[in-house]
Coordinates of C-alpha atoms in Angstrom, one line a residue:
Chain A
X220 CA 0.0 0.0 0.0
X221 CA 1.1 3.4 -0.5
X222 CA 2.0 4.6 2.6
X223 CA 2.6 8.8 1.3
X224 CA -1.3 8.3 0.1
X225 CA -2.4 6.5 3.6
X226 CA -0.6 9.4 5.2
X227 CA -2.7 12.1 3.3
X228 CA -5.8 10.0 3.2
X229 CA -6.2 8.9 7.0
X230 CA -6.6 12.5 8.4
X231 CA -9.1 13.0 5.6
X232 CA -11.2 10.2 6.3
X233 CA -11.2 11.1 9.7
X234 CA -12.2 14.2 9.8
X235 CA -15.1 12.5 7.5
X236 CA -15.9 10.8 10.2
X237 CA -16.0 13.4 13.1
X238 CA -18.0 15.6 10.9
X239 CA -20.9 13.4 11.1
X240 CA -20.6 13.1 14.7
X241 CA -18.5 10.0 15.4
X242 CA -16.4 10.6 18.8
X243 CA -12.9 11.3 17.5
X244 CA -11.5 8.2 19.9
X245 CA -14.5 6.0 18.2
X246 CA -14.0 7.8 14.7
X247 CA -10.0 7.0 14.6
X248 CA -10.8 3.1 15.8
X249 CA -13.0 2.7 12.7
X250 CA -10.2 4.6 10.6
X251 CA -7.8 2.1 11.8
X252 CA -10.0 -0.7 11.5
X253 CA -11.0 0.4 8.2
X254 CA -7.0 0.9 6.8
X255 CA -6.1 -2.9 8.2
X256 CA -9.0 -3.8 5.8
X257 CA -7.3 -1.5 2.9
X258 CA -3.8 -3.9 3.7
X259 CA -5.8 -6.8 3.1
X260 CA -8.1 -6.1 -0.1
X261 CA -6.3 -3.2 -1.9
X262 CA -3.7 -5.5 -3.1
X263 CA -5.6 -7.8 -5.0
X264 CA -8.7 -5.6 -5.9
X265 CA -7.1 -2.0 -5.9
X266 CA -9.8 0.7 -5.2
X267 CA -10.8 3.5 -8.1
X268 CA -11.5 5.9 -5.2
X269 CA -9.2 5.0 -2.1
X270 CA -10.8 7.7 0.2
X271 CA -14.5 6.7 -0.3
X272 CA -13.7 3.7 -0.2
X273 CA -11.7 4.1 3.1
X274 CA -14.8 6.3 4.3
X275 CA -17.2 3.8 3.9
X276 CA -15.6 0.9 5.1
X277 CA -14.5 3.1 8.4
X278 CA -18.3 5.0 8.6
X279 CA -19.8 1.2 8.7
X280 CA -17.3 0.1 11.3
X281 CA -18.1 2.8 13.2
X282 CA -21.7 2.0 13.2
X283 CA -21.2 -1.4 14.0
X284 CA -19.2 -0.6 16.9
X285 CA -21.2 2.3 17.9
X286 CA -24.6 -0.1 17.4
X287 CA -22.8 -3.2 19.4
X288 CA -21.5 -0.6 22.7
X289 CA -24.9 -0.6 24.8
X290 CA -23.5 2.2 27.0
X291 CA -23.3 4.6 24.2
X292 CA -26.8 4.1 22.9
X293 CA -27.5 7.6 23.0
X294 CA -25.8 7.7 19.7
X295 CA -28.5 5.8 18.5
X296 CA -30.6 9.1 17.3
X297 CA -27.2 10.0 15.8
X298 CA -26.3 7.5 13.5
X299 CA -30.0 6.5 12.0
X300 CA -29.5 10.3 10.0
X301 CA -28.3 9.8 6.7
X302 CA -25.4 11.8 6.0
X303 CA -25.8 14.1 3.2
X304 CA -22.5 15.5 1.4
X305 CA -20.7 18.4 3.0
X306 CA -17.4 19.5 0.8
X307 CA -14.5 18.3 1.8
X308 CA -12.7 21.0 3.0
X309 CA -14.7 21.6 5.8
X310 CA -14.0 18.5 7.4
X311 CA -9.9 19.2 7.6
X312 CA -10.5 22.7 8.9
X313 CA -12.9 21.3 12.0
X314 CA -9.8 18.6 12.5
X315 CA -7.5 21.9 13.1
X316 CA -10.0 23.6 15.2
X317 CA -10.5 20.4 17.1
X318 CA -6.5 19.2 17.8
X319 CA -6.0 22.6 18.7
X320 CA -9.1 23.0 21.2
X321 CA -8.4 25.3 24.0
X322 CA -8.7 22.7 26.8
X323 CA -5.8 21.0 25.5
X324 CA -2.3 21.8 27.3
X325 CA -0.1 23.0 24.6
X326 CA 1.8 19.9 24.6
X327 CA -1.4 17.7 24.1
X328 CA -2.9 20.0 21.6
X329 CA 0.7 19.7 19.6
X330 CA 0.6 15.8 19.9
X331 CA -3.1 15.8 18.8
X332 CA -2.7 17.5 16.3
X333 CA 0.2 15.9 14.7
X334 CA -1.2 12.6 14.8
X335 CA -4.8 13.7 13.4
X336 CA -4.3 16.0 11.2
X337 CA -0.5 15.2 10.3
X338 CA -0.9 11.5 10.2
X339 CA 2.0 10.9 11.8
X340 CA 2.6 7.7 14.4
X341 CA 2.5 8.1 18.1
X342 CA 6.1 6.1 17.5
X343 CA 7.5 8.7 15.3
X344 CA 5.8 11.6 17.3
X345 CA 7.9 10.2 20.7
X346 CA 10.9 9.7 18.5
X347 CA 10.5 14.0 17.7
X348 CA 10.1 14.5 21.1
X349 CA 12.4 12.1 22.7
X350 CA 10.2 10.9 25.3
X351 CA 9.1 7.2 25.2
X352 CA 7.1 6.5 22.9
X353 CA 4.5 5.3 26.1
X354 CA 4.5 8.9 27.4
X355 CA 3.3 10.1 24.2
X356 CA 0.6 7.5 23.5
X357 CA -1.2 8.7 26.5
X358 CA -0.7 12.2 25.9
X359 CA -2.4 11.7 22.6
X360 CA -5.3 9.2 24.5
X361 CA -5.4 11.7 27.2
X362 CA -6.1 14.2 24.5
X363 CA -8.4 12.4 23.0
X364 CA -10.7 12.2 26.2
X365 CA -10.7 15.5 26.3
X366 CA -11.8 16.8 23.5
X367 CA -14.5 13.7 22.9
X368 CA -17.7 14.9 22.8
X369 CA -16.2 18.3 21.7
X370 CA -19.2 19.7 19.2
X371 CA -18.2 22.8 16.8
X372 CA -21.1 24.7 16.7
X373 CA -19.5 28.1 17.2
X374 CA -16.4 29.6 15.1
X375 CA -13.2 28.4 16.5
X376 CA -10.4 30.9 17.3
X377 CA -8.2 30.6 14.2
X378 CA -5.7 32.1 16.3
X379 CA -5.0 29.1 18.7
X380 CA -4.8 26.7 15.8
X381 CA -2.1 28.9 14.3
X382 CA -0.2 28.9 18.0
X383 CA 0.1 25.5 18.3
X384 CA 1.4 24.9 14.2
X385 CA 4.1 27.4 15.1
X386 CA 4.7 25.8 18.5
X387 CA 5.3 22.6 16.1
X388 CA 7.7 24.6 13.7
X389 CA 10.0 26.1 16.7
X390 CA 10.7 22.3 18.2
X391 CA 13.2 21.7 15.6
X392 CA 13.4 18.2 14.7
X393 CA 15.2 14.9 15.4
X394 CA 14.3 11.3 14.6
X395 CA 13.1 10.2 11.8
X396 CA 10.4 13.4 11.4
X397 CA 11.4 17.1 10.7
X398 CA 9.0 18.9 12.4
X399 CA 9.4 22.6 10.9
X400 CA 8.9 20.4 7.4
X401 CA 5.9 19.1 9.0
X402 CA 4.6 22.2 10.1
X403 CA 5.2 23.9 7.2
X404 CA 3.0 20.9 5.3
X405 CA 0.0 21.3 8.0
X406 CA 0.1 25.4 7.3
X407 CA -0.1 25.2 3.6
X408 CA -2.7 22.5 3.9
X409 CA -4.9 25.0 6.7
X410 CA -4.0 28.0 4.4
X411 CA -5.9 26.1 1.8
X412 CA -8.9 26.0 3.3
X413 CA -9.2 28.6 5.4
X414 CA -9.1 32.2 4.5
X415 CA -7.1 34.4 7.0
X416 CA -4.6 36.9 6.4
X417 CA -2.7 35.5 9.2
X418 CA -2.6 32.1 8.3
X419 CA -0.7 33.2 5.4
X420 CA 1.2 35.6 7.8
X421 CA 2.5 32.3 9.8
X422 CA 2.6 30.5 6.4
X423 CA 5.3 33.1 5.6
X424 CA 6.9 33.1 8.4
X425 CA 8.0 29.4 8.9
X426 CA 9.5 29.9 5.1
X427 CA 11.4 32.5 5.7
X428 CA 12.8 30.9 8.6
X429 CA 12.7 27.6 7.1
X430 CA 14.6 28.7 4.0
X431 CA 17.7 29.8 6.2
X432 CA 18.4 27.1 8.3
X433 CA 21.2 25.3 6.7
X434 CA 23.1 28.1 6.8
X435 CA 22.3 29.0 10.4
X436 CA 25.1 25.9 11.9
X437 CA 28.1 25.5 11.0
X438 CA 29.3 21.7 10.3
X439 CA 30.7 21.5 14.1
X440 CA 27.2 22.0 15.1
X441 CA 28.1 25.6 16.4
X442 CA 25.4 28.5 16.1
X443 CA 25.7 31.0 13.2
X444 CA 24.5 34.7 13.7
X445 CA 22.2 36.2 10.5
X446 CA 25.7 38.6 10.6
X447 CA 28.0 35.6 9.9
X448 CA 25.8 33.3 8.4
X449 CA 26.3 32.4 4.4
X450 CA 23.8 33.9 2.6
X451 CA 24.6 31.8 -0.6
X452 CA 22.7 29.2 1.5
X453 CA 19.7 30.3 2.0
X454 CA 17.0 28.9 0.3
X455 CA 15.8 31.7 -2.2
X456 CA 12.8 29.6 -4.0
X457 CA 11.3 29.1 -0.4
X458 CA 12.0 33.0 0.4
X459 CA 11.0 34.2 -2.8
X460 CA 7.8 32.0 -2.0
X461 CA 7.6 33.4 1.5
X462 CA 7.6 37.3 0.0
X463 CA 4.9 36.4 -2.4
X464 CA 2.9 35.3 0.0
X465 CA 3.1 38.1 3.1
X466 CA 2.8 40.7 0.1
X467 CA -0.8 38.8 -0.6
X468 CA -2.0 39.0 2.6
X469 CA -0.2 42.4 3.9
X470 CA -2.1 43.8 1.0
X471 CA -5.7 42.8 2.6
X472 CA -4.6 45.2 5.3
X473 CA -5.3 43.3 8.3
X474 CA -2.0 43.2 10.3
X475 CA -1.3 40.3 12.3
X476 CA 1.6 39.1 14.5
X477 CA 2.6 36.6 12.0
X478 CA 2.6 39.0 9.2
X479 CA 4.6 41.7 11.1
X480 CA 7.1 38.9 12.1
X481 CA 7.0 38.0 8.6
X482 CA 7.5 41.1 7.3
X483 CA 11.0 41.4 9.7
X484 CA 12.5 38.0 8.4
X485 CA 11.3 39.0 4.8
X486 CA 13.9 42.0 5.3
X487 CA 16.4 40.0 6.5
X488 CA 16.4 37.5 3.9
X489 CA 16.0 40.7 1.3
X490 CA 19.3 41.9 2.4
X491 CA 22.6 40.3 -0.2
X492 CA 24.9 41.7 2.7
X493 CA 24.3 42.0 6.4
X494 CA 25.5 45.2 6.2
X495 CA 22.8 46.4 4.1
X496 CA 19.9 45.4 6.2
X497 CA 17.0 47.7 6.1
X498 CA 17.2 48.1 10.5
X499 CA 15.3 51.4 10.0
X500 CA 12.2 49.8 8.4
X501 CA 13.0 46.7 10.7
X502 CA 12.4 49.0 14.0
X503 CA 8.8 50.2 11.9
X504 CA 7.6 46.5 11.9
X505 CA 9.3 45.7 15.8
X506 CA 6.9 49.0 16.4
X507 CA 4.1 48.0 15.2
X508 CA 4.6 44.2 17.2
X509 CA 5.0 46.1 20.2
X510 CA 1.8 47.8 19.4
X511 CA 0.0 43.9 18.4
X512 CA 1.6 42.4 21.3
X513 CA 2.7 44.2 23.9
X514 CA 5.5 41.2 24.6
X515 CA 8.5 42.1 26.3
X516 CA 10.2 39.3 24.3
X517 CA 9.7 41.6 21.1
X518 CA 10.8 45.4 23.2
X519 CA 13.8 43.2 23.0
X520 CA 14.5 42.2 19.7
X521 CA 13.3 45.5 19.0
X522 CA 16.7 47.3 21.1
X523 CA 18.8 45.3 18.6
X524 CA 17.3 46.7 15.9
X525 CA 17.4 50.3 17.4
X526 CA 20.8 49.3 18.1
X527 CA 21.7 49.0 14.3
X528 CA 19.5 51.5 13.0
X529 CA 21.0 54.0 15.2
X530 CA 23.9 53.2 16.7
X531 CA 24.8 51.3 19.7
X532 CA 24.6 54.2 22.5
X533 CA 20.6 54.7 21.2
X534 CA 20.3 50.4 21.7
X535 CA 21.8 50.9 25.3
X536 CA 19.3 53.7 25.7
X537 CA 16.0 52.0 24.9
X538 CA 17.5 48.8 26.7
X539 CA 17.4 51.1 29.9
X540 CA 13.7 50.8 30.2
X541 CA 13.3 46.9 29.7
X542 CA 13.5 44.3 32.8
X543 CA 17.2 42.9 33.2
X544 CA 15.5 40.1 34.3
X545 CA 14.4 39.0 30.9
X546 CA 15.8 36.0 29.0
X547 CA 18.1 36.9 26.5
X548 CA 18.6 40.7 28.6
X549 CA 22.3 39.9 29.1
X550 CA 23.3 39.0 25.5
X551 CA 21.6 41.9 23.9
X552 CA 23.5 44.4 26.5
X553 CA 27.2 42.6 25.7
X554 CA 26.9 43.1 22.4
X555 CA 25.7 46.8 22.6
X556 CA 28.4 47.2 24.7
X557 CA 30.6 45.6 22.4
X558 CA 30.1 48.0 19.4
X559 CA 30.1 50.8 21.7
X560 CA 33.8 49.9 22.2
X561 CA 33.6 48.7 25.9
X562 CA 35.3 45.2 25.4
X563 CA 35.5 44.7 29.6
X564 CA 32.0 45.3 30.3
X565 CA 30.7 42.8 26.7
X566 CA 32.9 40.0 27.8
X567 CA 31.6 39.8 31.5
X568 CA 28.3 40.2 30.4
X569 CA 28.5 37.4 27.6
X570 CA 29.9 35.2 30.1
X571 CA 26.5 36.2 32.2
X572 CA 24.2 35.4 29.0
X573 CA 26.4 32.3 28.7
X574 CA 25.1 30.7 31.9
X575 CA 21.2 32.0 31.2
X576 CA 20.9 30.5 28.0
X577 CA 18.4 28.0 27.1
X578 CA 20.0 26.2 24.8
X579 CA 23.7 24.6 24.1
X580 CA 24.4 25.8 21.1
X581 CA 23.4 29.6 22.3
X582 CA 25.4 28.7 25.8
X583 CA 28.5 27.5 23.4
X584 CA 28.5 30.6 21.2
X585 CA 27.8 33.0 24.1
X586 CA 31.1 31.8 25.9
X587 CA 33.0 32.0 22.9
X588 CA 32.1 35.5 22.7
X589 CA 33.4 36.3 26.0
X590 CA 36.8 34.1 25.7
X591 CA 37.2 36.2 22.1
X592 CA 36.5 39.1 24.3
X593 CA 38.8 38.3 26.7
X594 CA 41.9 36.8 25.0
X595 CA 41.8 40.5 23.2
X596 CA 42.1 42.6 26.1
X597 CA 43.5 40.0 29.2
X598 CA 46.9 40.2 29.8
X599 CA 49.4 38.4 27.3
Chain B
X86 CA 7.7 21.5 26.9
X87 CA 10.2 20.8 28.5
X88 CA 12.8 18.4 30.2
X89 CA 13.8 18.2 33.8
X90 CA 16.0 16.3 35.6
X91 CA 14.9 15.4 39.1
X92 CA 18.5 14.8 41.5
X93 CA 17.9 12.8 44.4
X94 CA 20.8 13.0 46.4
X95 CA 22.1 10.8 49.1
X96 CA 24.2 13.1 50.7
X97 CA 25.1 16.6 49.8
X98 CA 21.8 18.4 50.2
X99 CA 20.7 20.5 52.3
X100 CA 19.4 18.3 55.4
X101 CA 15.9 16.9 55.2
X102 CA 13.0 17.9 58.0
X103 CA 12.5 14.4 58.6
X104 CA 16.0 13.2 58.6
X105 CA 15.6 9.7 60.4
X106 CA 18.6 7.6 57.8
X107 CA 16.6 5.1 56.2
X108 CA 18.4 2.1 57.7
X109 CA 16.6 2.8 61.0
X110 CA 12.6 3.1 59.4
X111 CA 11.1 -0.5 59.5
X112 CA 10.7 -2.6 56.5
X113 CA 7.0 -1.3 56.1
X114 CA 8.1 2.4 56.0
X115 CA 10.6 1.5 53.1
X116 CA 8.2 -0.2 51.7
X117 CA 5.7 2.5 51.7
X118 CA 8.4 5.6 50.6
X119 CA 8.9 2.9 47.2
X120 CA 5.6 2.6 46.3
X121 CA 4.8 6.1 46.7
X122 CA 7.5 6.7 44.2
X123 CA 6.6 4.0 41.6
X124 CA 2.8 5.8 41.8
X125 CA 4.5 9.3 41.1
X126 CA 6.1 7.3 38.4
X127 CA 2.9 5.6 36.7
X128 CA 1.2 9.0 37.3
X129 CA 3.2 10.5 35.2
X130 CA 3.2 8.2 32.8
X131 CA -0.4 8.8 32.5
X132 CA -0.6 12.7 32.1
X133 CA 2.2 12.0 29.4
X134 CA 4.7 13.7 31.4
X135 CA 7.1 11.0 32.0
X136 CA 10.4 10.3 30.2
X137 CA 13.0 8.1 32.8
X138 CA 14.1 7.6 35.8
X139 CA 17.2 5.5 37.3
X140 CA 18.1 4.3 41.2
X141 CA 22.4 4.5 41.3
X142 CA 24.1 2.8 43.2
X143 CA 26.2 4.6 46.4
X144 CA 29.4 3.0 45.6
X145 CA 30.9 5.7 42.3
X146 CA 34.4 7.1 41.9
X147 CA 36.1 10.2 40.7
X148 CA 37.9 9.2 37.8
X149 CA 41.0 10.9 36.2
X150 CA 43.1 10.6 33.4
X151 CA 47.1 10.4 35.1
X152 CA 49.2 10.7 31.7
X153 CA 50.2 8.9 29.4
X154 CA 50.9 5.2 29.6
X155 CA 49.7 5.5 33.3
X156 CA 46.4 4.3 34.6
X157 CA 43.7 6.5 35.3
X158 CA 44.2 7.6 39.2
X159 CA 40.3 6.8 40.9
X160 CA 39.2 8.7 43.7
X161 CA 36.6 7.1 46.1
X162 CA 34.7 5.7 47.5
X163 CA 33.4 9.0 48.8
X164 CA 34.3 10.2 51.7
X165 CA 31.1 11.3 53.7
X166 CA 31.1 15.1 52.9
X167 CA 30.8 14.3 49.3
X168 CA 28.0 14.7 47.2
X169 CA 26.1 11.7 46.4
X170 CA 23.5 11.1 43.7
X171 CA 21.1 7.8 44.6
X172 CA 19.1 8.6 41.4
X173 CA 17.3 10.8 38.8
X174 CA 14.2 11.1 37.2
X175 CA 13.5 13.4 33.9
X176 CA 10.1 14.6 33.2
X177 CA 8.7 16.8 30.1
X178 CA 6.2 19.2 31.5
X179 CA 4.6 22.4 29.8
X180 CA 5.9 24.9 32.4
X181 CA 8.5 25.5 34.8
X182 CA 6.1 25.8 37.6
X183 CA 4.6 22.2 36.7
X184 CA 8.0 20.8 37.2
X185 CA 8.7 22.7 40.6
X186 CA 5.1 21.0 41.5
X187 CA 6.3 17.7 40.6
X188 CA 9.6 17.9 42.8
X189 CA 7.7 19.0 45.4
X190 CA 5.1 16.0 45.3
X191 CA 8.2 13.9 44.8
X192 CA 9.5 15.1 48.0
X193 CA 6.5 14.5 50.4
X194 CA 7.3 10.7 49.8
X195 CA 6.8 9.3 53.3
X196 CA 9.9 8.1 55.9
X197 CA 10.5 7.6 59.2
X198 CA 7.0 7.4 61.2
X199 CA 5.0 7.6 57.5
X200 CA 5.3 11.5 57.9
X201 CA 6.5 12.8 54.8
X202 CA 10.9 13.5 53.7
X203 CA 10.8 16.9 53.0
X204 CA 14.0 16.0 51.5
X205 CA 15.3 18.5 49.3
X206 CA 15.5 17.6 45.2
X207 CA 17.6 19.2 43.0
X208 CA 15.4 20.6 39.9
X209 CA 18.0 21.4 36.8
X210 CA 16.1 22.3 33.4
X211 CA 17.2 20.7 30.3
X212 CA 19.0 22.7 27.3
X213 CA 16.5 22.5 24.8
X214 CA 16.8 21.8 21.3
X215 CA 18.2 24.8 19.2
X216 CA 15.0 27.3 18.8
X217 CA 14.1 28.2 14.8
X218 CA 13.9 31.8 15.6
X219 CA 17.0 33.2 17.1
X220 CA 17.1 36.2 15.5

């Protein structure tokens, strides 16, 4: 059997099968039921239209199943209703609105969503994660119970689904799934069917990001700065992809995080040199994410680029009125300090950043900042 | 999400409030402190949130490398002011918070009398994976 089409098909057919009503624990039994049928008849008697096919097979073992389990007879009422066609893009969109319910923990809703609407094994979920693959079958079940009996009979908030793709995008990847790949495949297929300048906006966003991350290690492993990295190697199909689409939605005029984000990376990637990055319009966009978001994370990011539109003495000002406490506070200051010519103060205050980073590759680069720092100016 | 390591130590932390050595609770008490950590364990397993855990045994070494051609010089066992791990657990919760929670559940396993350790855990976040967005 094709396992590419099974991996397309199953979270169609599922979302077939929620549509009309069937709990999404029961629905996905009767999916799986129905594909261990597929292994069995497909290759002898190949199907003209795989996803009926797979629909009706799973819709009747779901009625048998639902018909044979006395406790949930209520369903009864449910499944004597014909169901009448319903196109088919609805049903992926409810699966989105349903992984990503808001009762979920993020890490739940992530798992949920990857399985259901990715089609992806809880075995090759764990391996992304690297917990065992036991831990991550009952964080999908334990999803599962909670969103049963879910019904969508108000909009869903487009803006949680969107959270939890990018949540998938920013946990890298490992095992035998790339997760950024796989986030960017879920996007495209949401952006399909649902219409939301945002959607696009995050759409963008993971491309642009997406399209530089070769160049963003070096072959030791070590973190490369946007500065230093290669710009040769950057993807410039996926950017040029990326541009089209933020143009298309900035157009409609309804600014979004994601867009505004977007729009930053998009000016980074625009730029052949580092040197001739456009930091003035860069500190517009970092304006108007303040404005959308209010997120000390982005003042931040928003010093740096004051730092290199105007000069490192105007960064150090505008870092004056942000909380030293912040993550990241230290590594910002060191380099303002840096290219304000104070060598003494950068390389103590890398070596601070060094022991708050969250990451080892950030940790790694941060000390060699200091020890470049401090080999310059210690005694020889 | 996010890793953490749970340290259990059996010396080098700060003092427990119920510091009665474990050699002097009775069988039932030991009994009772394991299986409140095995249920922490399947607990965790059930919200999703468990990842490993690992008893060591007391008896480790320092271990250094003396030069070449010469064996490596060992350094134990420990004296008793010496920091001693007896084992670890690593969970992957959603928030910091959840994880200080956990340790502190983890702690309340019962000793001496059934009355609860207190014993202090040492809580040490994981580096994560590289973030996509650095910039």
């Amino acid at each position: 059997m094709d396992e590419a089409l099974v991996r397309v098909l199953t979270p169609q057919v599922l979302a077939v099968l929620v549509r009309r009503g069937a709990d999404f624990a029961a629905a996905e039994d009767a999916v799986q039921d129905a594909l261990v049928e597929a292994l069995r008849v497909w290759p002898a008697d190949p199907p003209r239209d795989p996803k009926g096919w797979l629909v009706t097979v799973a819709w009747r073992r779901f009625l048998d199943a639902t018909r044979a389990d006395v406790a949930r007879r209520r369903r009864e009422d449910l499944v004597d209703e014909e169901p009448g066609p319903v196109p088919d893009v609805d049903d992926t969109l409810r699966l989105y609105f349903l992984c990503a319910h808001p009762s979920l923990t993020p890490s739940s809703a992530v798992a949920l969503t990857l399985r259901a609407v990715g089609g992806l094994t809880t075995r090759q979920i764990a391996r992304a994660y690297l917990v065992p693959e036991a831990t991550m079958a009952q964080r999908i079940s334990r999803a599962k119970r909670t969103v049963s009996g879910v019904r969508f009979d108000r909009p869903a908030d487009v803006a949680t689904v969107l959270r939890v793709l990018y949540l998938v995008f920013n946990e890298g990847y490992s095992g035998d799934v790339d997760l950024a790949a796989e986030a960017i495949r879920l996007t495209r297929q949401l952006a399909a069917v649902v219409d939301h300048p945002e959607v696009a906006g995050l759409l963008a966003l993971m491309l642009l990001h997406h399209a530089r991350r070769d160049a963003r290690t070096a072959s030791d492993g070590s973190l490369v700065t946007l500065a230093d990295q290669d710009r040769g190697r950057w993807d410039t199909v996926m950017i040029a992809e990326g541009v089209v689409i933020l143009q298309a939605a900035l157009a409609r005029d309804r600014l979004g995080e994601f867009q505004a984000q977007a729009a930053v990376a998009a000016l980074h990637a625009d730029a052949p040199r580092a040197e001739e990055t456009d930091w003035v319009q860069i500190v517009e966009w970092y304006d108007e994410l303040v404005r959308l978001t209010d997120s000390p994370v982005v003042r931040l990011n928003r010093v740096v680029a004051v730092g290199e539109a105007d000069g490192p003495r105007a960064g150090l000002a505008a870092l004056a009125d942000l909380d030293p406490a912040l993550p990241r506070y230290p590594a910002v200051a060191a380099y303002l300090h840096e290219r304000d010519g104070d060598g003494t103060k950068a390389a103590r205050l890398y070596a601070e950043a060094a022991g708050r980073a969250p990451t080892l590759a950030e940790r790694d680069h941060l000390t060699r900042q200091a020890a470049r720092l401090n080999a310059r100016s210690g005694p020889t | 999400m996010a890793k953490y390591l749970l340290l259990k130590h059996y010396r080098g932390a700060p003092e427990a409030v119920n510091c009665v050595p474990m050699d002097q609770w009775t069988p039932e008490e030991i009994s009772a402190h394991i299986r409140y950590m095995e249920d922490f364990a399947d607990r965790l397993r059930e919200t999703g949130e468990y990842v490993d855990s690992q008893a060591l045994a007391p008896e480790g070494l320092f271990v250094r490398y003396d030069g070449e051609g010469r064996p490596p010089v060992t350094d134990g066992p420990f004296a008793e002011t010496k920091d001693l791990i007896a084992g670890w657990m690593v969970i992957d919760v959603d928030t910091r918070d959840r994880a200080i929670e956990l340790a502190g559940e983890l702690s309340a396993a019962p000793g001496a009398g059934g009355k609860p350790i207190h014993e202090w855990l040492e809580l040490r976040p994981f580096y994560g994976v590289p973030p996509t967005i650095t910039e």
